[in-house]
Short mmCIF file of C-alpha atoms in Angstrom, two decimals:
data_model
loop_
_atom_site.label_atom_id
_atom_site.label_comp_id
_atom_site.label_asym_id
_atom_site.label_seq_id
_atom_site.Cartn_x
_atom_site.Cartn_y
_atom_site.Cartn_z
CA UNK A 1 0.00 0.00 0.00
CA UNK A 2 1.34 3.36 -1.00
CA UNK A 3 1.46 6.35 1.36
CA UNK A 4 -1.29 7.99 -0.71
CA UNK A 5 -3.48 4.92 -0.24
CA UNK A 6 -2.89 4.98 3.54
CA UNK A 7 -3.60 8.73 3.76
CA UNK A 8 -6.90 8.33 1.96
CA UNK A 9 -7.79 5.20 3.93
CA UNK A 10 -7.33 7.12 7.21
CA UNK A 11 -9.44 10.07 5.98
CA UNK A 12 -12.10 7.71 4.65
CA UNK A 13 -12.37 5.81 7.94
CA UNK A 14 -12.70 9.11 9.83
CA UNK A 15 -15.29 10.26 7.28
CA UNK A 16 -17.27 7.02 7.53
CA UNK A 17 -17.42 7.34 11.32
CA UNK A 18 -18.21 11.04 10.91
CA UNK A 19 -21.23 10.14 8.78
CA UNK A 20 -23.00 9.34 12.05
CA UNK A 21 -21.89 12.52 13.84
CA UNK A 22 -23.87 15.55 12.62
CA UNK A 23 -21.25 18.11 13.67
CA UNK A 24 -18.44 16.44 11.70
CA UNK A 25 -18.15 17.36 8.00
CA UNK A 26 -17.67 13.75 6.91
CA UNK A 27 -18.01 14.32 3.16
CA UNK A 28 -15.48 17.17 3.25
CA UNK A 29 -13.04 15.01 5.24
CA UNK A 30 -13.29 12.27 2.62
CA UNK A 31 -12.83 14.80 -0.19
CA UNK A 32 -9.81 16.43 1.50
CA UNK A 33 -8.34 12.97 2.07
CA UNK A 34 -8.65 12.35 -1.65
CA UNK A 35 -6.99 15.67 -2.47
CA UNK A 36 -4.13 14.96 -0.04
CA UNK A 37 -3.68 11.44 -1.40
CA UNK A 38 -3.67 12.72 -4.98
CA UNK A 39 -1.02 15.32 -4.13
CA UNK A 40 1.14 12.76 -2.30
CA UNK A 41 0.72 10.35 -5.22
CA UNK A 42 2.13 12.96 -7.61
CA UNK A 43 -0.63 15.12 -9.01
CA UNK A 44 -1.04 14.91 -12.77
CA UNK A 45 -3.23 17.36 -14.65
CA UNK A 46 -4.83 14.45 -16.45
CA UNK A 47 -6.57 12.37 -15.03
CA UNK A 48 -6.35 13.86 -11.51
CA UNK A 49 -7.84 17.31 -12.13
CA UNK A 50 -11.07 16.06 -13.78
CA UNK A 51 -11.40 13.42 -11.06
CA UNK A 52 -11.00 15.97 -8.25
CA UNK A 53 -13.37 18.47 -9.87
CA UNK A 54 -15.98 15.74 -10.33
CA UNK A 55 -15.42 14.61 -6.75
CA UNK A 56 -15.84 18.23 -5.56
CA UNK A 57 -19.23 18.49 -7.30
CA UNK A 58 -20.28 15.13 -5.82
CA UNK A 59 -19.10 16.32 -2.39
CA UNK A 60 -21.26 19.44 -2.63
CA UNK A 61 -24.28 17.38 -3.71
CA UNK A 62 -23.77 14.82 -0.92
CA UNK A 63 -23.53 17.65 1.60
CA UNK A 64 -27.03 18.73 0.59
CA UNK A 65 -28.54 15.24 1.06
CA UNK A 66 -29.23 15.80 4.78
CA UNK A 67 -31.10 19.04 4.20
CA UNK A 68 -33.14 17.72 1.30
CA UNK A 69 -34.04 14.46 3.08
CA UNK A 70 -35.07 16.15 6.34
CA UNK A 71 -37.12 18.75 4.49
CA UNK A 72 -38.77 15.95 2.49
CA UNK A 73 -39.61 14.01 5.66
CA UNK A 74 -40.88 17.10 7.44
CA UNK A 75 -43.10 18.14 4.53
CA UNK A 76 -44.41 14.64 3.88
CA UNK A 77 -45.55 14.29 7.51
CA UNK A 78 -46.60 17.91 8.04
CA UNK A 79 -43.51 19.12 9.89
CA UNK A 80 -42.36 22.69 10.10
CA UNK A 81 -38.99 24.31 9.45
CA UNK A 82 -38.62 24.58 13.23
CA UNK A 83 -39.00 20.78 13.46
CA UNK A 84 -36.08 20.33 11.07
CA UNK A 85 -33.95 22.69 13.18
CA UNK A 86 -35.08 20.92 16.35
CA UNK A 87 -34.08 17.59 14.82
CA UNK A 88 -30.64 18.91 13.86
CA UNK A 89 -30.06 20.34 17.33
CA UNK A 90 -31.37 17.14 18.90
CA UNK A 91 -28.94 15.18 16.74
CA UNK A 92 -26.04 17.27 18.02
CA UNK A 93 -27.14 16.73 21.62
CA UNK A 94 -27.59 13.03 20.80
CA UNK A 95 -23.86 12.71 20.16
CA UNK A 96 -23.25 12.85 23.90
CA UNK A 97 -22.44 9.36 25.19
CA UNK A 98 -24.79 9.79 28.17
CA UNK A 99 -27.84 9.45 25.92
CA UNK A 100 -28.51 5.87 24.79
CA UNK A 101 -29.31 5.75 21.06
CA UNK A 102 -28.85 9.53 21.07
CA UNK A 103 -28.34 9.79 17.32
CA UNK A 104 -31.88 8.46 16.83
CA UNK A 105 -33.62 9.72 19.97
CA UNK A 106 -32.03 13.21 19.78
CA UNK A 107 -33.50 14.26 16.42
CA UNK A 108 -36.91 12.81 17.28
CA UNK A 109 -37.09 14.59 20.64
CA UNK A 110 -35.65 17.82 19.19
CA UNK A 111 -38.26 17.92 16.42
CA UNK A 112 -41.04 17.04 18.87
CA UNK A 113 -40.03 19.81 21.30
CA UNK A 114 -39.87 22.32 18.44
CA UNK A 115 -43.31 21.35 17.18
CA UNK A 116 -44.89 21.38 20.65
CA UNK A 117 -43.31 24.45 22.21
CA UNK A 118 -42.09 26.63 19.35
CA UNK A 119 -44.80 26.02 16.77
CA UNK A 120 -47.53 25.10 19.27
CA UNK A 121 -48.96 22.06 17.50
CA UNK A 122 -51.22 19.59 19.33
CA UNK A 123 -49.33 16.51 20.65
CA UNK A 124 -50.60 14.01 18.03
CA UNK A 125 -49.79 16.35 15.14
CA UNK A 126 -46.41 17.25 16.66
CA UNK A 127 -45.50 13.58 17.07
CA UNK A 128 -46.44 12.84 13.45
CA UNK A 129 -44.32 15.66 12.06
CA UNK A 130 -41.43 14.83 14.40
CA UNK A 131 -41.59 11.25 13.14
CA UNK A 132 -41.50 12.52 9.54
CA UNK A 133 -38.48 14.65 10.28
CA UNK A 134 -36.72 11.66 11.83
CA UNK A 135 -37.60 9.49 8.82
CA UNK A 136 -36.12 12.15 6.55
CA UNK A 137 -32.95 12.47 8.62
CA UNK A 138 -32.46 8.70 8.70
CA UNK A 139 -33.06 8.45 4.93
CA UNK A 140 -30.46 11.17 4.40
CA UNK A 141 -28.02 9.39 6.72
CA UNK A 142 -28.51 6.11 4.85
CA UNK A 143 -27.98 7.84 1.49
CA UNK A 144 -24.82 9.55 2.73
CA UNK A 145 -23.47 6.31 4.15
CA UNK A 146 -23.94 4.51 0.83
CA UNK A 147 -22.43 7.40 -1.14
CA UNK A 148 -19.44 7.65 1.22
CA UNK A 149 -18.91 3.91 0.93
CA UNK A 150 -19.04 3.96 -2.88
CA UNK A 151 -16.78 6.99 -3.22
CA UNK A 152 -14.29 5.56 -0.74
CA UNK A 153 -14.15 2.18 -2.46
CA UNK A 154 -13.67 3.85 -5.84
CA UNK A 155 -10.86 6.06 -4.54
CA UNK A 156 -9.14 3.15 -2.80
CA UNK A 157 -9.35 1.17 -6.03
CA UNK A 158 -7.94 4.16 -7.93
CA UNK A 159 -5.01 4.52 -5.52
CA UNK A 160 -4.27 0.82 -5.16
CA UNK A 161 -0.86 -0.02 -6.57
CA UNK A 162 0.70 -3.11 -4.97
CA UNK A 163 3.98 -2.44 -6.77
CA UNK A 164 4.53 0.67 -4.60
CA UNK A 165 3.60 -0.91 -1.29
CA UNK A 166 5.28 0.51 1.81
CA UNK A 167 5.15 -3.02 3.27
CA UNK A 168 6.87 -4.86 0.44
#
């Protein structure tokens, strides 16, 4: 494995873990790992520049997945913009290790609190929209996880060169 491969592998692992931590810019970490690996590998205008520009566009699109998915879930189940913000804040609080299943419970409770106390919805309606917001967030998380996995596997394949292994 080349140094470039190891650099990207480390960034990709951090990014994959970061996919589950809302405050960590996982997609950007994976992209920057790819840039660093490409530079260490000896940047060539062709094919590296088109690859990195394409990867940058994909990175920007993946970064929007969370917002689009939570908005979709909120709208589909009657949630408000405040519910989406409550879910995001609840997700950040859910990172704390003192909350069991915090990454799932946090967004649900955050959206529910926002709907009940900020928007003033009745409990049944607030629960429905909070559930929709959670469904959207989880759909976005699943999409990001799959995209991070595919991008990472592609980049590892691209960087793999057993002839330049640091172990052989």
